[in-house]
PDB file of C-alpha atoms and ligand atoms in Angstrom:
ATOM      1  CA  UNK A   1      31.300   8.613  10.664  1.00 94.00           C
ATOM      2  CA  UNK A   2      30.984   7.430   7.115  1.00 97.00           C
ATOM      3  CA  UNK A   3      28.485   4.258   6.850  1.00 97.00           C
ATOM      4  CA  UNK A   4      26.875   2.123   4.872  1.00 98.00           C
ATOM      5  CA  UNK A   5      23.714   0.189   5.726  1.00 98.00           C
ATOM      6  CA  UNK A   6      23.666  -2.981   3.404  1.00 98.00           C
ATOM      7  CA  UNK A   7      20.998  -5.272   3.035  1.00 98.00           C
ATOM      8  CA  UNK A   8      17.938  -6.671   1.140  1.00 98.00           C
ATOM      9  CA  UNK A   9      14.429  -4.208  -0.086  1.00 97.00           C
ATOM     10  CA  UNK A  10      13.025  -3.690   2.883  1.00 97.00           C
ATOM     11  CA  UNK A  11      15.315  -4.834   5.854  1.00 98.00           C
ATOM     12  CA  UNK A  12      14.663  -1.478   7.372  1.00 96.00           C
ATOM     13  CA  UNK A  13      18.062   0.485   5.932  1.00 97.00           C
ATOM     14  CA  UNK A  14      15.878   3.965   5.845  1.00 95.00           C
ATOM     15  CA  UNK A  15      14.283   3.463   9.056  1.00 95.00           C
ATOM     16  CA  UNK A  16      17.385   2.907  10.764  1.00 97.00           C
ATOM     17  CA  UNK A  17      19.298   5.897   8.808  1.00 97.00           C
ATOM     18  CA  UNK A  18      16.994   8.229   9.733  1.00 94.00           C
ATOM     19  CA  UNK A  19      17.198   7.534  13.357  1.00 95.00           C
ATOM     20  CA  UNK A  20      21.103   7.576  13.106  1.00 96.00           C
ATOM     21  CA  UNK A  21      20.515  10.938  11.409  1.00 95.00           C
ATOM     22  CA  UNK A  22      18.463  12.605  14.087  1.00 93.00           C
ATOM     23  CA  UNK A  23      20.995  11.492  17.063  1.00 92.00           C
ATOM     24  CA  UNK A  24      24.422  12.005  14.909  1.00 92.00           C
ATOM     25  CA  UNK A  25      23.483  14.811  12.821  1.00 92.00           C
ATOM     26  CA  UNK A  26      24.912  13.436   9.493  1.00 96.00           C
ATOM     27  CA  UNK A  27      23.159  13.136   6.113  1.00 97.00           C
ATOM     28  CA  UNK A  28      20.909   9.942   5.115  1.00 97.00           C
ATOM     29  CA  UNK A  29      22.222   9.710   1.571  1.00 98.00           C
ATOM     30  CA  UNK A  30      19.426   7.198   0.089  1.00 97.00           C
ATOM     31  CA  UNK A  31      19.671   6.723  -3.777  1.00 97.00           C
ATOM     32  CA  UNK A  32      16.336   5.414  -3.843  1.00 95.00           C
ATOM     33  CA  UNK A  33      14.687   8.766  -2.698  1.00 94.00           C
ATOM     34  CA  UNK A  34      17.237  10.886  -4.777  1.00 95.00           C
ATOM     35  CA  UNK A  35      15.831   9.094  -7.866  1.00 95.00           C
ATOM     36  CA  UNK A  36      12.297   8.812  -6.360  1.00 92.00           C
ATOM     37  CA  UNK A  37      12.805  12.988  -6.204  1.00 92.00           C
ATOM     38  CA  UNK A  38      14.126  13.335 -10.086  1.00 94.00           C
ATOM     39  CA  UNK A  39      11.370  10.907 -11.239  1.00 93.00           C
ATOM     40  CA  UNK A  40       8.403  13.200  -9.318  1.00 90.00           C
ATOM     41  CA  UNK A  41      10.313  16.428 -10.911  1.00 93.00           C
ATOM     42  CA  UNK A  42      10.033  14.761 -14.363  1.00 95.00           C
ATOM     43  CA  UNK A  43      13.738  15.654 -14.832  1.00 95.00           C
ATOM     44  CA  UNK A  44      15.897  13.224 -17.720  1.00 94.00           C
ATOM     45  CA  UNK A  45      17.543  11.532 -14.939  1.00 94.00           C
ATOM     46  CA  UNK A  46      13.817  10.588 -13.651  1.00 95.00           C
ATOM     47  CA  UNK A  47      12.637   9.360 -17.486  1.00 95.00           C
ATOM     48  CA  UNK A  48      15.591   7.107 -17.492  1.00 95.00           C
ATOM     49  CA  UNK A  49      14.796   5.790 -14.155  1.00 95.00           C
ATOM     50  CA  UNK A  50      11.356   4.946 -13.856  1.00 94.00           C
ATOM     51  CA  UNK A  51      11.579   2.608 -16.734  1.00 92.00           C
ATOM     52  CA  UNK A  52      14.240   0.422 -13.649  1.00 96.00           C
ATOM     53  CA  UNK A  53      12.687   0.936 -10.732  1.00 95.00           C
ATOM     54  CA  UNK A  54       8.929   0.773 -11.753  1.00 92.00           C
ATOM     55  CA  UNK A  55       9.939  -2.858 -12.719  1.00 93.00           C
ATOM     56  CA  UNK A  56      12.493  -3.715 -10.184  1.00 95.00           C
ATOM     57  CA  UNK A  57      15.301  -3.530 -11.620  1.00 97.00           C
ATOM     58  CA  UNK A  58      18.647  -1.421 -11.197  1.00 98.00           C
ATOM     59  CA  UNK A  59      19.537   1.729 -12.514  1.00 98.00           C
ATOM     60  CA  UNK A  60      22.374   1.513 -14.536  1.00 97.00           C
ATOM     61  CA  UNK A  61      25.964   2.259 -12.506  1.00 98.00           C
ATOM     62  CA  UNK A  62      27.057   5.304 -13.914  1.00 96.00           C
ATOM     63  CA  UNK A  63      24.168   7.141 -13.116  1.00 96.00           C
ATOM     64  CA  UNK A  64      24.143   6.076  -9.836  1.00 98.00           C
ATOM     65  CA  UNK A  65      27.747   7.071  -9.279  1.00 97.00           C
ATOM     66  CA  UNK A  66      26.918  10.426 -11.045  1.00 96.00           C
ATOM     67  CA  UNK A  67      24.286  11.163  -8.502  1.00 96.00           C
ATOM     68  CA  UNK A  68      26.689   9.425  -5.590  1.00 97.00           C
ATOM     69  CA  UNK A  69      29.736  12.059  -6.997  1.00 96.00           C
ATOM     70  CA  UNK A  70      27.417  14.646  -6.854  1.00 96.00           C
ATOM     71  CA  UNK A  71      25.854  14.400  -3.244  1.00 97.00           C
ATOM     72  CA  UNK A  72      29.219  13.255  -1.826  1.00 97.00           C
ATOM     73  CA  UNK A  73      30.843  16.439  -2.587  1.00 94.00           C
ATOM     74  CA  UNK A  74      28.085  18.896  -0.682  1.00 96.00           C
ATOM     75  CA  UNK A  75      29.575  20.272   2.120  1.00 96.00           C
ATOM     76  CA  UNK A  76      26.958  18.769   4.926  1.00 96.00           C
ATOM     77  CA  UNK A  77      29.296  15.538   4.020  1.00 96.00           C
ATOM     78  CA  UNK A  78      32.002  16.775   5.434  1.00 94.00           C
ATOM     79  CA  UNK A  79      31.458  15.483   8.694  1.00 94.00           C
ATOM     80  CA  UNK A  80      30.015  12.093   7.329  1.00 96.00           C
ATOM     81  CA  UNK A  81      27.175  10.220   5.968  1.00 98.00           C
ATOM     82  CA  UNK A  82      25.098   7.149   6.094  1.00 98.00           C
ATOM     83  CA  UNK A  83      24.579   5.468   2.385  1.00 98.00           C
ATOM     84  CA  UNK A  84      21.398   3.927   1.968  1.00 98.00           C
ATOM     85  CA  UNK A  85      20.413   1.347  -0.721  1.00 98.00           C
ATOM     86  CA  UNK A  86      24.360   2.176  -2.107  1.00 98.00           C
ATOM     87  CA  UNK A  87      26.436   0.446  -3.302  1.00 98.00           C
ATOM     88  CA  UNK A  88      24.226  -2.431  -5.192  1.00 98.00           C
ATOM     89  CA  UNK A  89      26.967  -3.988  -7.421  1.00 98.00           C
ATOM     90  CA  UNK A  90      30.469  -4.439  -7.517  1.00 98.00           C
ATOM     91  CA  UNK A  91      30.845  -1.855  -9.871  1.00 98.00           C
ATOM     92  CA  UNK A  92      29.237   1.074  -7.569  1.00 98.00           C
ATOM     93  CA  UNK A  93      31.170  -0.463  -4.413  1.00 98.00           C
ATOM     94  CA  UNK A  94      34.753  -0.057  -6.897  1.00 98.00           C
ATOM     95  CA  UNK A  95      33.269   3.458  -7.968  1.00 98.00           C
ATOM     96  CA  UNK A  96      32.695   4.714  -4.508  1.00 98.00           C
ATOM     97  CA  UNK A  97      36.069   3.531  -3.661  1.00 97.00           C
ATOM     98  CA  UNK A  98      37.961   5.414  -6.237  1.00 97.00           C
ATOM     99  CA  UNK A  99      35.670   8.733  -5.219  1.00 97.00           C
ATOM    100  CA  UNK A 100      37.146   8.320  -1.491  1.00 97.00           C
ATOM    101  CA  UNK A 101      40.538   8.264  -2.444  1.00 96.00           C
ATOM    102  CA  UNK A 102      40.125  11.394  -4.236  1.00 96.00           C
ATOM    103  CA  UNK A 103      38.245  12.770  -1.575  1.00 93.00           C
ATOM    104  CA  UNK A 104      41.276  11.417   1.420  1.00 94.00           C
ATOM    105  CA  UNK A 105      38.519   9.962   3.133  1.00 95.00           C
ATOM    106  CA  UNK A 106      37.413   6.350   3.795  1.00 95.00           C
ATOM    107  CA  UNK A 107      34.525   4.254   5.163  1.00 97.00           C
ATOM    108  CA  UNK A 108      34.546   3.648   8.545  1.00 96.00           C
ATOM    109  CA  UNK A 109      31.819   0.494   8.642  1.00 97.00           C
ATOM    110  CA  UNK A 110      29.204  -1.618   6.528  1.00 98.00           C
ATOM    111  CA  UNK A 111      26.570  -2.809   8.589  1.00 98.00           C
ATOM    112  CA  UNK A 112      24.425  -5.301   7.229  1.00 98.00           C
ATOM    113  CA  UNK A 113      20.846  -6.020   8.571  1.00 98.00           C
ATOM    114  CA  UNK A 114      19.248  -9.774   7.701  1.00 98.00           C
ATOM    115  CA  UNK A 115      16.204 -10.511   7.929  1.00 98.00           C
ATOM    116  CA  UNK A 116      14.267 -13.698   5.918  1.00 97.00           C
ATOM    117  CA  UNK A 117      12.521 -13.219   2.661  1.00 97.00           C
ATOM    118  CA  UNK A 118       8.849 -13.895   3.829  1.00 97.00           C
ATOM    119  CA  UNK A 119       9.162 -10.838   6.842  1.00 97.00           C
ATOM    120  CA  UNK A 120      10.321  -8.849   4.100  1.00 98.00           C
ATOM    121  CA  UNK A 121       7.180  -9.719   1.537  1.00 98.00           C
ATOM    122  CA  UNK A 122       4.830  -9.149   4.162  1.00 97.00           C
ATOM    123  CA  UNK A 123       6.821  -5.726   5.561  1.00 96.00           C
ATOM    124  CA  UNK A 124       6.984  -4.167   2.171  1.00 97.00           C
ATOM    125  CA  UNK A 125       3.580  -4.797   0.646  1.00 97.00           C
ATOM    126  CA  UNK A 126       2.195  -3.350   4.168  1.00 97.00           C
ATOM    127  CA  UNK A 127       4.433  -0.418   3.443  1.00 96.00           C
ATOM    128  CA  UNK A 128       2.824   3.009   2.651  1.00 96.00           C
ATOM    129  CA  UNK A 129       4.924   6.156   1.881  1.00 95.00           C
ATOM    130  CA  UNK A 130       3.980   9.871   1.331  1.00 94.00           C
ATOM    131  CA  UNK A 131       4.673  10.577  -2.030  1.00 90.00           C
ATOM    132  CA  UNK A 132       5.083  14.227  -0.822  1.00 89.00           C
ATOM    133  CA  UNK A 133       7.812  13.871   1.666  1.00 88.00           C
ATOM    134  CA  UNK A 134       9.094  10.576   1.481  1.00 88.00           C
ATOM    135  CA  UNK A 135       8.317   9.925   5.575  1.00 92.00           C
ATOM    136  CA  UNK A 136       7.492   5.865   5.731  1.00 93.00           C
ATOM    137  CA  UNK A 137       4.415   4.411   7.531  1.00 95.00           C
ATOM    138  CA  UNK A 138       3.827   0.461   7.962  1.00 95.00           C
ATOM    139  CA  UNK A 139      -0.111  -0.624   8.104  1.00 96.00           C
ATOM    140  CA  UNK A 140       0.878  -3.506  10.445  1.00 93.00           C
ATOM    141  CA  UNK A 141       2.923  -1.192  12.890  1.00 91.00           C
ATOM    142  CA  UNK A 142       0.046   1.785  13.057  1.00 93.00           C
ATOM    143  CA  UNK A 143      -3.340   3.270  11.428  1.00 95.00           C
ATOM    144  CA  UNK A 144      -2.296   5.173   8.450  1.00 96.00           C
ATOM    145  CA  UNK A 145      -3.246   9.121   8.933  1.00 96.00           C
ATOM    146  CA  UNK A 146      -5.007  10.192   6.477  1.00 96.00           C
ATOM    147  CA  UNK A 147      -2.737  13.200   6.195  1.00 97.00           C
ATOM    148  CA  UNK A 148       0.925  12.942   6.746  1.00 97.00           C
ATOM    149  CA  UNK A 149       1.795  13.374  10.024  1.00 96.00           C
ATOM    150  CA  UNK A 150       5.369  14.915   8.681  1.00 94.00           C
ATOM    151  CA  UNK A 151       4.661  17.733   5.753  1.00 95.00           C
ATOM    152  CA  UNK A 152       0.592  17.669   5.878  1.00 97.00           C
ATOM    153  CA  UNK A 153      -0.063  16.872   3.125  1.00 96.00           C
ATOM    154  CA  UNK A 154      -2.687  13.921   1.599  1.00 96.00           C
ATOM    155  CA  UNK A 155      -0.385  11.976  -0.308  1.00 95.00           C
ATOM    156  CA  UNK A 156      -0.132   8.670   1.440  1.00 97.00           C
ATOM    157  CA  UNK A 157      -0.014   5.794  -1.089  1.00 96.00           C
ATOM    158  CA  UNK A 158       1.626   2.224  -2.000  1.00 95.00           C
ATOM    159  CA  UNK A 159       4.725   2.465  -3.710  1.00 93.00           C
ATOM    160  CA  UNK A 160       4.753   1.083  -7.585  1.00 90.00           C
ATOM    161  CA  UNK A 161       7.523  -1.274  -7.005  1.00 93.00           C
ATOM    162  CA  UNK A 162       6.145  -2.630  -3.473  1.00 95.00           C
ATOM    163  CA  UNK A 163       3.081  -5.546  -5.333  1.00 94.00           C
ATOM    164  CA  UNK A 164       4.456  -8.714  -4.110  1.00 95.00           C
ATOM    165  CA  UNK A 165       5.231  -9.908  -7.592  1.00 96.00           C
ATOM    166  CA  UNK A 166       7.973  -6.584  -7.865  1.00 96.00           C
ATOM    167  CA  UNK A 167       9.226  -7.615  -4.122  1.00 97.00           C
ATOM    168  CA  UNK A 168      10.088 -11.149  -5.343  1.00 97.00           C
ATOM    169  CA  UNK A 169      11.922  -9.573  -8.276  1.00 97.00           C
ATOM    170  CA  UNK A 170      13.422  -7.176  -6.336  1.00 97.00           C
ATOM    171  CA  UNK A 171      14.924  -9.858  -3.650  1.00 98.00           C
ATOM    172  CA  UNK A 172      15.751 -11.777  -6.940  1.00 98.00           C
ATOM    173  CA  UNK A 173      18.131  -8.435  -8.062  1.00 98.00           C
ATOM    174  CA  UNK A 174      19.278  -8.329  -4.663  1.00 98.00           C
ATOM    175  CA  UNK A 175      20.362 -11.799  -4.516  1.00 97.00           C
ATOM    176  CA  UNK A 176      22.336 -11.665  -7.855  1.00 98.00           C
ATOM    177  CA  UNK A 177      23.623  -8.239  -8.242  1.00 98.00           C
ATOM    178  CA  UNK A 178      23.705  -6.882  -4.622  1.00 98.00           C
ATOM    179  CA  UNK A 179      24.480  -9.543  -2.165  1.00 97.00           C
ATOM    180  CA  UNK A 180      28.359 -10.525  -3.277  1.00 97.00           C
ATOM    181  CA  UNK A 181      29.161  -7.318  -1.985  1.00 98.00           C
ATOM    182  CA  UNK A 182      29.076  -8.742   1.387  1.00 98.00           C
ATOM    183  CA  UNK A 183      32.257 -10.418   0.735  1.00 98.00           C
ATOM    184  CA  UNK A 184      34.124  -7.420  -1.246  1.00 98.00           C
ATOM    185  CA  UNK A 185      33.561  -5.520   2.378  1.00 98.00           C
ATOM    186  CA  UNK A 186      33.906  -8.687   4.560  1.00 98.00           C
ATOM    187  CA  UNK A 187      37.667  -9.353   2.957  1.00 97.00           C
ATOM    188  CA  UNK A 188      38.442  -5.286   3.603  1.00 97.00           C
ATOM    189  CA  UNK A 189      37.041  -5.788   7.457  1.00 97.00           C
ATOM    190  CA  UNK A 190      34.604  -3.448   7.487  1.00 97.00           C
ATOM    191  CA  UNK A 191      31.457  -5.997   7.715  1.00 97.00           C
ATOM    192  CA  UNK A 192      29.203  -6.460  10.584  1.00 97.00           C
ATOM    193  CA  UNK A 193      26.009  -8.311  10.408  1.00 97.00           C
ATOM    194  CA  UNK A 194      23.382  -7.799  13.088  1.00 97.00           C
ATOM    195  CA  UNK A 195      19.394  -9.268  13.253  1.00 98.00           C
ATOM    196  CA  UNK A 196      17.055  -6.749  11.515  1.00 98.00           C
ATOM    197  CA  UNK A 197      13.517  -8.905  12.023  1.00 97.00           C
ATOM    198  CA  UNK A 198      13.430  -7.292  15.721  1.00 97.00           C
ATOM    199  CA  UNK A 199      11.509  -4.554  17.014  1.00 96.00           C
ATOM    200  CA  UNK A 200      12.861  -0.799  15.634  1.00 95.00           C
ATOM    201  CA  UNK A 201      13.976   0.100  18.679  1.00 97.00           C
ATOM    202  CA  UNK A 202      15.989  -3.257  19.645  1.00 98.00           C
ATOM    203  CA  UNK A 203      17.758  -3.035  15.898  1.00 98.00           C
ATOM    204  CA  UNK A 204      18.259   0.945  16.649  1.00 97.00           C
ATOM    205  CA  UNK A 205      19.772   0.198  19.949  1.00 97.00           C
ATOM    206  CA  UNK A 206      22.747  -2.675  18.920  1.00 97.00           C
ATOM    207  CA  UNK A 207      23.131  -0.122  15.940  1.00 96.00           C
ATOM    208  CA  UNK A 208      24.087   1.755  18.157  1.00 95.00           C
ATOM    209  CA  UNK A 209      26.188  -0.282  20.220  1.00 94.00           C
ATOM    210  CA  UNK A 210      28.131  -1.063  17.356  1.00 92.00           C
ATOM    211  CA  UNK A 211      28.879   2.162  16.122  1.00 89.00           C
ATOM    212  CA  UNK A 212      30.071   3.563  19.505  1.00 84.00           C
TER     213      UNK A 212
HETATM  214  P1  LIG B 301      15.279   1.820  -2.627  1.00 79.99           P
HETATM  215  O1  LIG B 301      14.329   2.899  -2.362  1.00 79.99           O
HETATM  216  O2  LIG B 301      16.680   1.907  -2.126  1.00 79.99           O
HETATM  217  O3  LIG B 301      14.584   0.474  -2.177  1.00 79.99           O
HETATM  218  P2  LIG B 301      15.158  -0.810  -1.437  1.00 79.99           P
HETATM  219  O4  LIG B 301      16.597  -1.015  -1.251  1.00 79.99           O
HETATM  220  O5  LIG B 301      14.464  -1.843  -2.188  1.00 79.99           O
HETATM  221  O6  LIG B 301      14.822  -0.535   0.013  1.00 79.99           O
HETATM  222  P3  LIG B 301      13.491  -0.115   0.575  1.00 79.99           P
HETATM  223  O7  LIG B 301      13.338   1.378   0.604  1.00 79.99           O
HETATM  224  O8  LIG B 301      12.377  -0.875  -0.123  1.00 79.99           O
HETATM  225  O9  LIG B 301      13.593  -0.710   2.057  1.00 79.99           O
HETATM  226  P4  LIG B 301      14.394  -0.276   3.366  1.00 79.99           P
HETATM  227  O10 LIG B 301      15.414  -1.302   3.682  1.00 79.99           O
HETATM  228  O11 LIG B 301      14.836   1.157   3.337  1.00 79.99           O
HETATM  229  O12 LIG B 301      13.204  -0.471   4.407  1.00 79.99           O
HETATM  230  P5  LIG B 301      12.292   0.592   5.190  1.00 79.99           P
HETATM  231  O13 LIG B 301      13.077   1.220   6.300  1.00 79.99           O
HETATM  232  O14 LIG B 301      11.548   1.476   4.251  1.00 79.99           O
HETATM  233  O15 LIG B 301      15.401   1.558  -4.212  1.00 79.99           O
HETATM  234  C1  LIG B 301      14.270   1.531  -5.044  1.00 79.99           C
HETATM  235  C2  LIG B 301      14.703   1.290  -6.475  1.00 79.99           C
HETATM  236  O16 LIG B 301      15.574   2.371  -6.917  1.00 79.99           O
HETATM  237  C3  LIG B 301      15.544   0.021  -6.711  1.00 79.99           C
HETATM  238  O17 LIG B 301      14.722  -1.125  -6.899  1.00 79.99           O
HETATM  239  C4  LIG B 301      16.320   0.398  -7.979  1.00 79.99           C
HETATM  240  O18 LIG B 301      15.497   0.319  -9.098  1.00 79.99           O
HETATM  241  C5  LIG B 301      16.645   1.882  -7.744  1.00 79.99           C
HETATM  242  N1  LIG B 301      17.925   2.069  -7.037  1.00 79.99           N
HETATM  243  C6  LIG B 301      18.095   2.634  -5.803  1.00 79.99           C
HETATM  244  N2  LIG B 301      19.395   2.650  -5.478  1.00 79.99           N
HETATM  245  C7  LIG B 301      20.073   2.101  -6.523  1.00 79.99           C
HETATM  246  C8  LIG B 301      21.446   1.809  -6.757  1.00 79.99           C
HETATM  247  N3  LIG B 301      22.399   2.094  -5.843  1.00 79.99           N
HETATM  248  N4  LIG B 301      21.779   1.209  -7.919  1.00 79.99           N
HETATM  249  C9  LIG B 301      20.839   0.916  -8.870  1.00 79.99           C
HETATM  250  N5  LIG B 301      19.516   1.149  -8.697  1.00 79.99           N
HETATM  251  C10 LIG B 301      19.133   1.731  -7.531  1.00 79.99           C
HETATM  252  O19 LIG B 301      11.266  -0.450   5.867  1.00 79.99           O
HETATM  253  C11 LIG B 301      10.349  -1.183   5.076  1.00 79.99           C
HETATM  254  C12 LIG B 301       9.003  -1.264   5.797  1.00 79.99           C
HETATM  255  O20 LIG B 301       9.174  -2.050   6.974  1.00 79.99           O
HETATM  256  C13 LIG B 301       8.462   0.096   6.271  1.00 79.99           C
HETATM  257  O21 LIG B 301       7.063   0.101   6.157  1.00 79.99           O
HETATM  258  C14 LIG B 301       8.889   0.186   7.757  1.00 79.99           C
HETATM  259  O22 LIG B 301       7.969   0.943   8.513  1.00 79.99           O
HETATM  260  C15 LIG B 301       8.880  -1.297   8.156  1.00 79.99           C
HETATM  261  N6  LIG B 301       9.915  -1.630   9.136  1.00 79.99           N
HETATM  262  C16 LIG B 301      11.176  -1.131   9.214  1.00 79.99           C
HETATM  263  N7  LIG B 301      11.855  -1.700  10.232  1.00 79.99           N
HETATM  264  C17 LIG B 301      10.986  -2.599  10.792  1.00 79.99           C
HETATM  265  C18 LIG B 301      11.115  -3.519  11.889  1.00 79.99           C
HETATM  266  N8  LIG B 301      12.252  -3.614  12.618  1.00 79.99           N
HETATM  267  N9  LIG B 301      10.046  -4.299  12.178  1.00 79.99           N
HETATM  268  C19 LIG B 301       8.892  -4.200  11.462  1.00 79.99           C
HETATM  269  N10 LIG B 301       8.706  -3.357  10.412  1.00 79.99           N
HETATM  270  C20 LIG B 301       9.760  -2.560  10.088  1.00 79.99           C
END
């Protein structure tokens, strides 16, 4: 299965991959944590990128196709993959594309979760993440540990893009730069659009349904 969940900062794309992960067994590819990982490491890649995402703003296509090119091509892809927080512009969606047809291989769906802009402003600046391991924790959903309950370690903290005034920014990107790809993949059939301001469980389960 090769899939793309689409939709706005904070919809609940990673939550969702990583439960499709655990019950199908194929990679969450997010480009938000790969670049989260280079900018921890310090690595050029990360310099470039903080200056984008500590603001809100994208990071330039071709080094998100780089890192997309890169990934893609490790054998635990083989069997599939769920892209999250890829494509963002027309450019990456075009890019990906062309790296398919190299590779013989195609997408097989684009699910897009919706949920309103005020859910999403309240989900994301109640958002905590461990800056260790990446695993995601919600103050409105549970008490925050004060170790994580995934690698240990005391590293749970806000994110710097997740202050309300980033959020609003970031919707504003999305809005602009990210959301006419619903029509590139609604004109190749591949689009399918289901309720993401529902319990995790209830969005899991027509997930699901819709990939079966
Ligand atoms: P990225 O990390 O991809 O951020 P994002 O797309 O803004 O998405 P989020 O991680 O904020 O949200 P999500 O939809 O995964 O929600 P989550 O499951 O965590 O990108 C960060 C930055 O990197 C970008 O701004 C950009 O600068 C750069 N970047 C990344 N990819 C790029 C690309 N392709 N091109 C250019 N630049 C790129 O859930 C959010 C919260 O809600 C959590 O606390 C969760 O517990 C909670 N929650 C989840 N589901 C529910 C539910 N059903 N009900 C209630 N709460 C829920």
């Amino acid at each position: 299965m090769r899939l793309i969940l689409f939709g706005a900062p904070g919809v609940g794309k990673g939550t969702q991959a990583r439960k499709i992960t655990l019950k199908a067994g194929i990679p969450q590819i997010s480009t938000g944590d790969i670049l989260r990982q280079q900018i921890r490491s310090g690595s050029p890649l990360g310099q470039k990128a903080k200056e984008f995402t500590d603001q809100g703003n994208l990071v330039p296509d071709e080094l998100i196709l780089d890192i997309i090119r890169d990934r893609l091509g490790k054998p635990d892809c083989a069997p599939g993959f769920i892209l999250d927080g890829f494509p963002r512009t027309v450019a990456q969606a075009e890019g990906l594309e062309q790296l398919l047809g190299e590779m013989e291989s195609q997408l097989d769906a684009v699910i897009a979760l919706e949920v309103g802009d005020e859910a999403i402003v309240q989900r994301l600046s109640s958002r905590r993440v461990c800056r260790s391991c990446g695993e995601v924790y919600n103050v409105l959903l549970e008490e925050i540990p004060k170790v994580c309950r995934h690698c240990g370690e005391a590293a749970i903290e806000q994110r710097a893009d997740d202050r309300e005034e980033t959020i609003r920014h970031r919707l504003g990107v999305f809005n602009r730069q990210t959301a006419p790809l619903l029509d590139f993949y609604r004109e190749r059939g591949l689009l399918k659009s289901i309720d993401g301001d529902r319990a995790v469980e209830d969005v899991h389960q027509e997930l699901m349904g819709l990939l079966a």
